[in-house]
Amino acid sequence: PNPLTNVPGVPQGTLLRFFSPTSFNGASLLDALPIIRGNLTAQRGNPNNTDFSVTNIEADKQGSVVDTHMPNTSSIDFSLGVQRQVARDFAITADFADRQFAHIGGPQIVDLNHFSSARGPVLPICLTEAERNDPKALCSLGPINLTTGIGSGNYRGFLLRAEKRFSNGWQLLGSYAYSNSKGNGFGVGFNNDDPLSNFGPLNTDYRHILSGSGLVQLPWQFELGIFTTYVSRPPFSVFLNGLDFNGDGTLGDLLPGTTVNEFNRGMGKADLQRLVNSFNKTYAGKTDFHGTPIPLVTLPAHFEFGDPLVTQDLRLSRNFPLGERTHLTLISEVFNLFNIANLSGRSGNLLSRSFGQPKSRVTQVFGSGGPRALQLAARIIF
């Protein structure tokens, strides 16, 4: 609660949680912090605070709890594979995997008190000093967050491999994976009134992964290794930061008409333009459940829903015999040979100028597709 008495429009006792601008500014906060710290220190240092029949939530009127019946995350897995040798040293393998996950959760994912809901909290706000100081008063001053495992998920993947085993001085491996990963992410698009409604593609849902590698022995004891990989675009959510369209108290709701991570998974740019036009006609110029003005949305001329990852890596080595049992190998490696940008960091916030714009490149961990990098090494075997 605001401990100050001199802030116009923000009386003493008003909760310091604002959904629209007020006269409580940064200077007010600096004045209030010493008082707030003093009150907390006095409570913590109270020598009479030894009654463990009173919980922190009863005393603080807010806090967090853990589900006493929360099981560990678990999964049921099924896999099936076949392999066929179609020629000498050449085989084709096909594998299918299905995994069903249960009890997915996280720390403090649900506010049981619905404190920021437009319909008001479950426990009414403590209005008087007496209520705030009475552990048995059924009122609240903030959210009561629950750590639980109520989510579920599933993964289905198909892997096809073609492998030419090493013989006659060369080998080759090519693989393609198609997968589908869905579940409760509890991130963007979370609805505190319906916590399981955000079921959809997870951020780790990479539908297509294609990779190839090969090794060939060259004259004069040189060896050349090649590795290339392609990972398709991840799913993408479009939201409006700071706005609450359903009144559940969580801000940054999805664009009306969309679900979590639906773009690149059935929806494209034409769908976004259609939904933005509908949004501007239906919502723009009004206010959300907390009275925050809803602005018009203007899409940038160029934007993308994420980027694929493409990289090619080479390794050239030469072996030098130094004796009957000793060998020296000199190695040179280059990662992301063609220095493909592999952009990342595109924002899904429609109210940001950076919507759909890259902010960075994939970071360089050797072989990850980051900026081109060269590595030299020497290895002695004895």
mmCIF file of N, CA and C in Angstrom, residues 252-316:
data_model
loop_
_atom_site.group_PDB
_atom_site.id
_atom_site.type_symbol
_atom_site.label_atom_id
_atom_site.label_comp_id
_atom_site.label_asym_id
_atom_site.label_seq_id
_atom_site.Cartn_x
_atom_site.Cartn_y
_atom_site.Cartn_z
ATOM 1 N N GLY A 252 -0.636 -8.371 -22.110
ATOM 2 C CA GLY A 252 0.049 -8.910 -23.279
ATOM 3 C C GLY A 252 -0.742 -10.031 -23.923
ATOM 4 N N ASP A 253 -2.053 -9.839 -24.090
ATOM 5 C CA ASP A 253 -2.907 -10.894 -24.656
ATOM 6 C C ASP A 253 -2.628 -11.077 -26.143
ATOM 7 N N LEU A 254 -2.966 -12.273 -26.622
ATOM 8 C CA LEU A 254 -2.821 -12.579 -28.040
ATOM 9 C C LEU A 254 -3.755 -11.712 -28.876
ATOM 10 N N LEU A 255 -3.375 -11.481 -30.122
ATOM 11 C CA LEU A 255 -4.247 -10.782 -31.058
ATOM 12 C C LEU A 255 -5.558 -11.552 -31.163
ATOM 13 N N PRO A 256 -6.706 -10.896 -30.933
ATOM 14 C CA PRO A 256 -7.994 -11.600 -31.030
ATOM 15 C C PRO A 256 -8.134 -12.323 -32.364
ATOM 16 N N GLY A 257 -8.580 -13.561 -32.277
ATOM 17 C CA GLY A 257 -8.718 -14.395 -33.472
ATOM 18 C C GLY A 257 -7.565 -15.343 -33.672
ATOM 19 N N THR A 258 -6.543 -15.277 -32.797
ATOM 20 C CA THR A 258 -5.403 -16.172 -32.919
ATOM 21 C C THR A 258 -5.251 -16.992 -31.641
ATOM 22 N N THR A 259 -4.488 -18.065 -31.756
ATOM 23 C CA THR A 259 -4.136 -18.877 -30.602
ATOM 24 C C THR A 259 -2.616 -18.893 -30.470
ATOM 25 N N VAL A 260 -2.125 -19.484 -29.394
ATOM 26 C CA VAL A 260 -0.699 -19.445 -29.118
ATOM 27 C C VAL A 260 0.095 -20.143 -30.224
ATOM 28 N N ASN A 261 1.152 -19.460 -30.680
ATOM 29 C CA ASN A 261 2.089 -20.015 -31.669
ATOM 30 C C ASN A 261 1.394 -20.524 -32.933
ATOM 31 N N GLU A 262 0.385 -19.796 -33.399
ATOM 32 C CA GLU A 262 -0.388 -20.247 -34.559
ATOM 33 C C GLU A 262 0.244 -19.834 -35.883
ATOM 34 N N PHE A 263 1.084 -18.797 -35.871
ATOM 35 C CA PHE A 263 1.718 -18.363 -37.113
ATOM 36 C C PHE A 263 2.904 -19.279 -37.416
ATOM 37 N N ASN A 264 3.082 -19.534 -38.687
ATOM 38 C CA ASN A 264 3.987 -20.582 -39.187
ATOM 39 C C ASN A 264 3.451 -21.976 -38.897
ATOM 40 N N ARG A 265 2.247 -22.054 -38.347
ATOM 41 C CA ARG A 265 1.598 -23.331 -38.083
ATOM 42 C C ARG A 265 0.136 -23.265 -38.524
ATOM 43 N N GLY A 266 -0.053 -22.777 -39.724
ATOM 44 C CA GLY A 266 -1.398 -22.691 -40.280
ATOM 45 C C GLY A 266 -1.821 -21.290 -40.645
ATOM 46 N N MET A 267 -1.246 -20.281 -40.024
ATOM 47 C CA MET A 267 -1.551 -18.893 -40.349
ATOM 48 C C MET A 267 -0.330 -18.207 -40.935
ATOM 49 N N GLY A 268 -0.571 -17.267 -41.846
ATOM 50 C CA GLY A 268 0.501 -16.543 -42.494
ATOM 51 C C GLY A 268 0.264 -15.041 -42.499
ATOM 52 N N LYS A 269 0.994 -14.340 -43.366
ATOM 53 C CA LYS A 269 0.919 -12.886 -43.407
ATOM 54 C C LYS A 269 -0.457 -12.381 -43.834
ATOM 55 N N ALA A 270 -1.092 -13.065 -44.785
ATOM 56 C CA ALA A 270 -2.427 -12.635 -45.224
ATOM 57 C C ALA A 270 -3.428 -12.734 -44.072
ATOM 58 N N ASP A 271 -3.309 -13.780 -43.272
ATOM 59 C CA ASP A 271 -4.204 -13.926 -42.123
ATOM 60 C C ASP A 271 -3.975 -12.816 -41.111
ATOM 61 N N LEU A 272 -2.702 -12.468 -40.889
ATOM 62 C CA LEU A 272 -2.405 -11.395 -39.938
ATOM 63 C C LEU A 272 -2.982 -10.069 -40.416
ATOM 64 N N GLN A 273 -2.823 -9.754 -41.697
ATOM 65 C CA GLN A 273 -3.358 -8.500 -42.218
ATOM 66 C C GLN A 273 -4.876 -8.453 -42.063
ATOM 67 N N ARG A 274 -5.541 -9.578 -42.316
ATOM 68 C CA ARG A 274 -6.999 -9.635 -42.165
ATOM 69 C C ARG A 274 -7.412 -9.428 -40.707
ATOM 70 N N LEU A 275 -6.719 -10.067 -39.785
ATOM 71 C CA LEU A 275 -7.067 -9.957 -38.373
ATOM 72 C C LEU A 275 -6.751 -8.566 -37.818
ATOM 73 N N VAL A 276 -5.674 -7.940 -38.304
ATOM 74 C CA VAL A 276 -5.345 -6.580 -37.869
ATOM 75 C C VAL A 276 -6.409 -5.603 -38.356
ATOM 76 N N ASN A 277 -6.865 -5.763 -39.594
ATOM 77 C CA ASN A 277 -7.939 -4.897 -40.096
ATOM 78 C C ASN A 277 -9.201 -5.050 -39.257
ATOM 79 N N SER A 278 -9.528 -6.272 -38.895
ATOM 80 C CA SER A 278 -10.700 -6.516 -38.057
ATOM 81 C C SER A 278 -10.495 -5.940 -36.659
ATOM 82 N N PHE A 279 -9.273 -6.050 -36.140
ATOM 83 C CA PHE A 279 -8.967 -5.507 -34.814
ATOM 84 C C PHE A 279 -9.137 -3.992 -34.798
ATOM 85 N N ASN A 280 -8.630 -3.329 -35.816
ATOM 86 C CA ASN A 280 -8.725 -1.866 -35.871
ATOM 87 C C ASN A 280 -10.179 -1.397 -35.947
ATOM 88 N N LYS A 281 -11.050 -2.188 -36.559
ATOM 89 C CA LYS A 281 -12.460 -1.819 -36.652
ATOM 90 C C LYS A 281 -13.217 -2.127 -35.359
ATOM 91 N N THR A 282 -12.791 -3.192 -34.663
ATOM 92 C CA THR A 282 -13.556 -3.670 -33.509
ATOM 93 C C THR A 282 -13.048 -3.124 -32.175
ATOM 94 N N TYR A 283 -11.718 -3.028 -32.031
ATOM 95 C CA TYR A 283 -11.130 -2.705 -30.730
ATOM 96 C C TYR A 283 -10.489 -1.320 -30.658
ATOM 97 N N ALA A 284 -9.833 -0.896 -31.718
ATOM 98 C CA ALA A 284 -9.065 0.356 -31.668
ATOM 99 C C ALA A 284 -9.958 1.542 -31.311
ATOM 100 N N GLY A 285 -9.430 2.426 -30.463
ATOM 101 C CA GLY A 285 -10.178 3.591 -30.002
ATOM 102 C C GLY A 285 -10.993 3.345 -28.758
ATOM 103 N N LYS A 286 -11.063 2.103 -28.327
ATOM 104 C CA LYS A 286 -11.775 1.776 -27.091
ATOM 105 C C LYS A 286 -10.750 1.533 -25.980
ATOM 106 N N THR A 287 -11.182 0.973 -24.879
ATOM 107 C CA THR A 287 -10.285 0.649 -23.770
ATOM 108 C C THR A 287 -10.421 -0.823 -23.430
ATOM 109 N N ASP A 288 -9.360 -1.381 -22.805
ATOM 110 C CA ASP A 288 -9.438 -2.772 -22.374
ATOM 111 C C ASP A 288 -10.139 -2.854 -21.023
ATOM 112 N N PHE A 289 -10.104 -4.013 -20.381
ATOM 113 C CA PHE A 289 -10.832 -4.220 -19.129
ATOM 114 C C PHE A 289 -10.312 -3.358 -17.985
ATOM 115 N N HIS A 290 -9.096 -2.831 -18.118
ATOM 116 C CA HIS A 290 -8.526 -2.005 -17.053
ATOM 117 C C HIS A 290 -8.536 -0.527 -17.407
ATOM 118 N N GLY A 291 -9.209 -0.172 -18.492
ATOM 119 C CA GLY A 291 -9.294 1.220 -18.889
ATOM 120 C C GLY A 291 -8.126 1.718 -19.697
ATOM 121 N N THR A 292 -7.242 0.832 -20.126
ATOM 122 C CA THR A 292 -6.095 1.239 -20.944
ATOM 123 C C THR A 292 -6.544 1.471 -22.381
ATOM 124 N N PRO A 293 -6.225 2.639 -22.967
ATOM 125 C CA PRO A 293 -6.629 2.902 -24.348
ATOM 126 C C PRO A 293 -6.023 1.890 -25.320
ATOM 127 N N ILE A 294 -6.818 1.476 -26.294
ATOM 128 C CA ILE A 294 -6.366 0.525 -27.311
ATOM 129 C C ILE A 294 -6.060 1.294 -28.584
ATOM 130 N N PRO A 295 -4.802 1.297 -29.031
ATOM 131 C CA PRO A 295 -4.444 2.081 -30.221
ATOM 132 C C PRO A 295 -4.695 1.312 -31.517
ATOM 133 N N LEU A 296 -4.638 2.047 -32.609
ATOM 134 C CA LEU A 296 -4.646 1.418 -33.930
ATOM 135 C C LEU A 296 -3.350 0.646 -34.127
ATOM 136 N N VAL A 297 -3.425 -0.427 -34.874
ATOM 137 C CA VAL A 297 -2.243 -1.238 -35.175
ATOM 138 C C VAL A 297 -1.867 -1.033 -36.633
ATOM 139 N N THR A 298 -0.603 -0.711 -36.855
ATOM 140 C CA THR A 298 -0.085 -0.556 -38.212
ATOM 141 C C THR A 298 1.047 -1.546 -38.411
ATOM 142 N N LEU A 299 0.880 -2.419 -39.379
ATOM 143 C CA LEU A 299 1.928 -3.406 -39.647
ATOM 144 C C LEU A 299 3.069 -2.761 -40.415
ATOM 145 N N PRO A 300 4.318 -3.145 -40.114
ATOM 146 C CA PRO A 300 5.447 -2.630 -40.901
ATOM 147 C C PRO A 300 5.395 -3.157 -42.333
ATOM 148 N N ALA A 301 6.087 -2.465 -43.223
ATOM 149 C CA ALA A 301 6.074 -2.870 -44.628
ATOM 150 C C ALA A 301 6.702 -4.249 -44.819
ATOM 151 N N HIS A 302 7.708 -4.552 -44.014
ATOM 152 C CA HIS A 302 8.397 -5.838 -44.135
ATOM 153 C C HIS A 302 8.536 -6.456 -42.746
ATOM 154 N N PHE A 303 8.165 -7.700 -42.625
ATOM 155 C CA PHE A 303 8.308 -8.412 -41.357
ATOM 156 C C PHE A 303 8.287 -9.910 -41.647
ATOM 157 N N GLU A 304 8.784 -10.687 -40.696
ATOM 158 C CA GLU A 304 8.788 -12.135 -40.815
ATOM 159 C C GLU A 304 8.403 -12.756 -39.479
ATOM 160 N N PHE A 305 7.871 -13.974 -39.552
ATOM 161 C CA PHE A 305 7.538 -14.729 -38.336
ATOM 162 C C PHE A 305 8.692 -15.685 -38.004
ATOM 163 N N GLY A 306 9.862 -15.126 -37.723
ATOM 164 C CA GLY A 306 10.998 -15.986 -37.418
ATOM 165 C C GLY A 306 11.753 -16.383 -38.665
ATOM 166 N N ASP A 307 12.865 -17.063 -38.476
ATOM 167 C CA ASP A 307 13.762 -17.424 -39.568
ATOM 168 C C ASP A 307 14.214 -18.867 -39.445
ATOM 169 N N PRO A 308 14.494 -19.506 -40.573
ATOM 170 C CA PRO A 308 15.091 -20.842 -40.507
ATOM 171 C C PRO A 308 16.566 -20.744 -40.135
ATOM 172 N N LEU A 309 17.132 -21.855 -39.758
ATOM 173 C CA LEU A 309 18.560 -21.942 -39.445
ATOM 174 C C LEU A 309 19.240 -22.766 -40.523
ATOM 175 N N VAL A 310 20.276 -22.200 -41.139
ATOM 176 C CA VAL A 310 21.018 -22.881 -42.192
ATOM 177 C C VAL A 310 22.504 -22.704 -41.922
ATOM 178 N N THR A 311 23.244 -23.778 -41.992
ATOM 179 C CA THR A 311 24.691 -23.665 -41.784
ATOM 180 C C THR A 311 25.414 -24.782 -42.516
ATOM 181 N N GLN A 312 26.642 -24.500 -42.928
ATOM 182 C CA GLN A 312 27.515 -25.491 -43.545
ATOM 183 C C GLN A 312 28.877 -25.412 -42.851
ATOM 184 N N ASP A 313 29.385 -26.542 -42.442
ATOM 185 C CA ASP A 313 30.658 -26.607 -41.729
ATOM 186 C C ASP A 313 31.607 -27.558 -42.457
ATOM 187 N N LEU A 314 32.883 -27.201 -42.481
ATOM 188 C CA LEU A 314 33.902 -28.015 -43.132
ATOM 189 C C LEU A 314 35.023 -28.330 -42.155
ATOM 190 N N ARG A 315 35.641 -29.473 -42.356
ATOM 191 C CA ARG A 315 36.812 -29.845 -41.564
ATOM 192 C C ARG A 315 37.825 -30.499 -42.488
ATOM 193 N N LEU A 316 39.045 -29.970 -42.488
ATOM 194 C CA LEU A 316 40.151 -30.527 -43.269
ATOM 195 C C LEU A 316 41.271 -30.900 -42.305
#
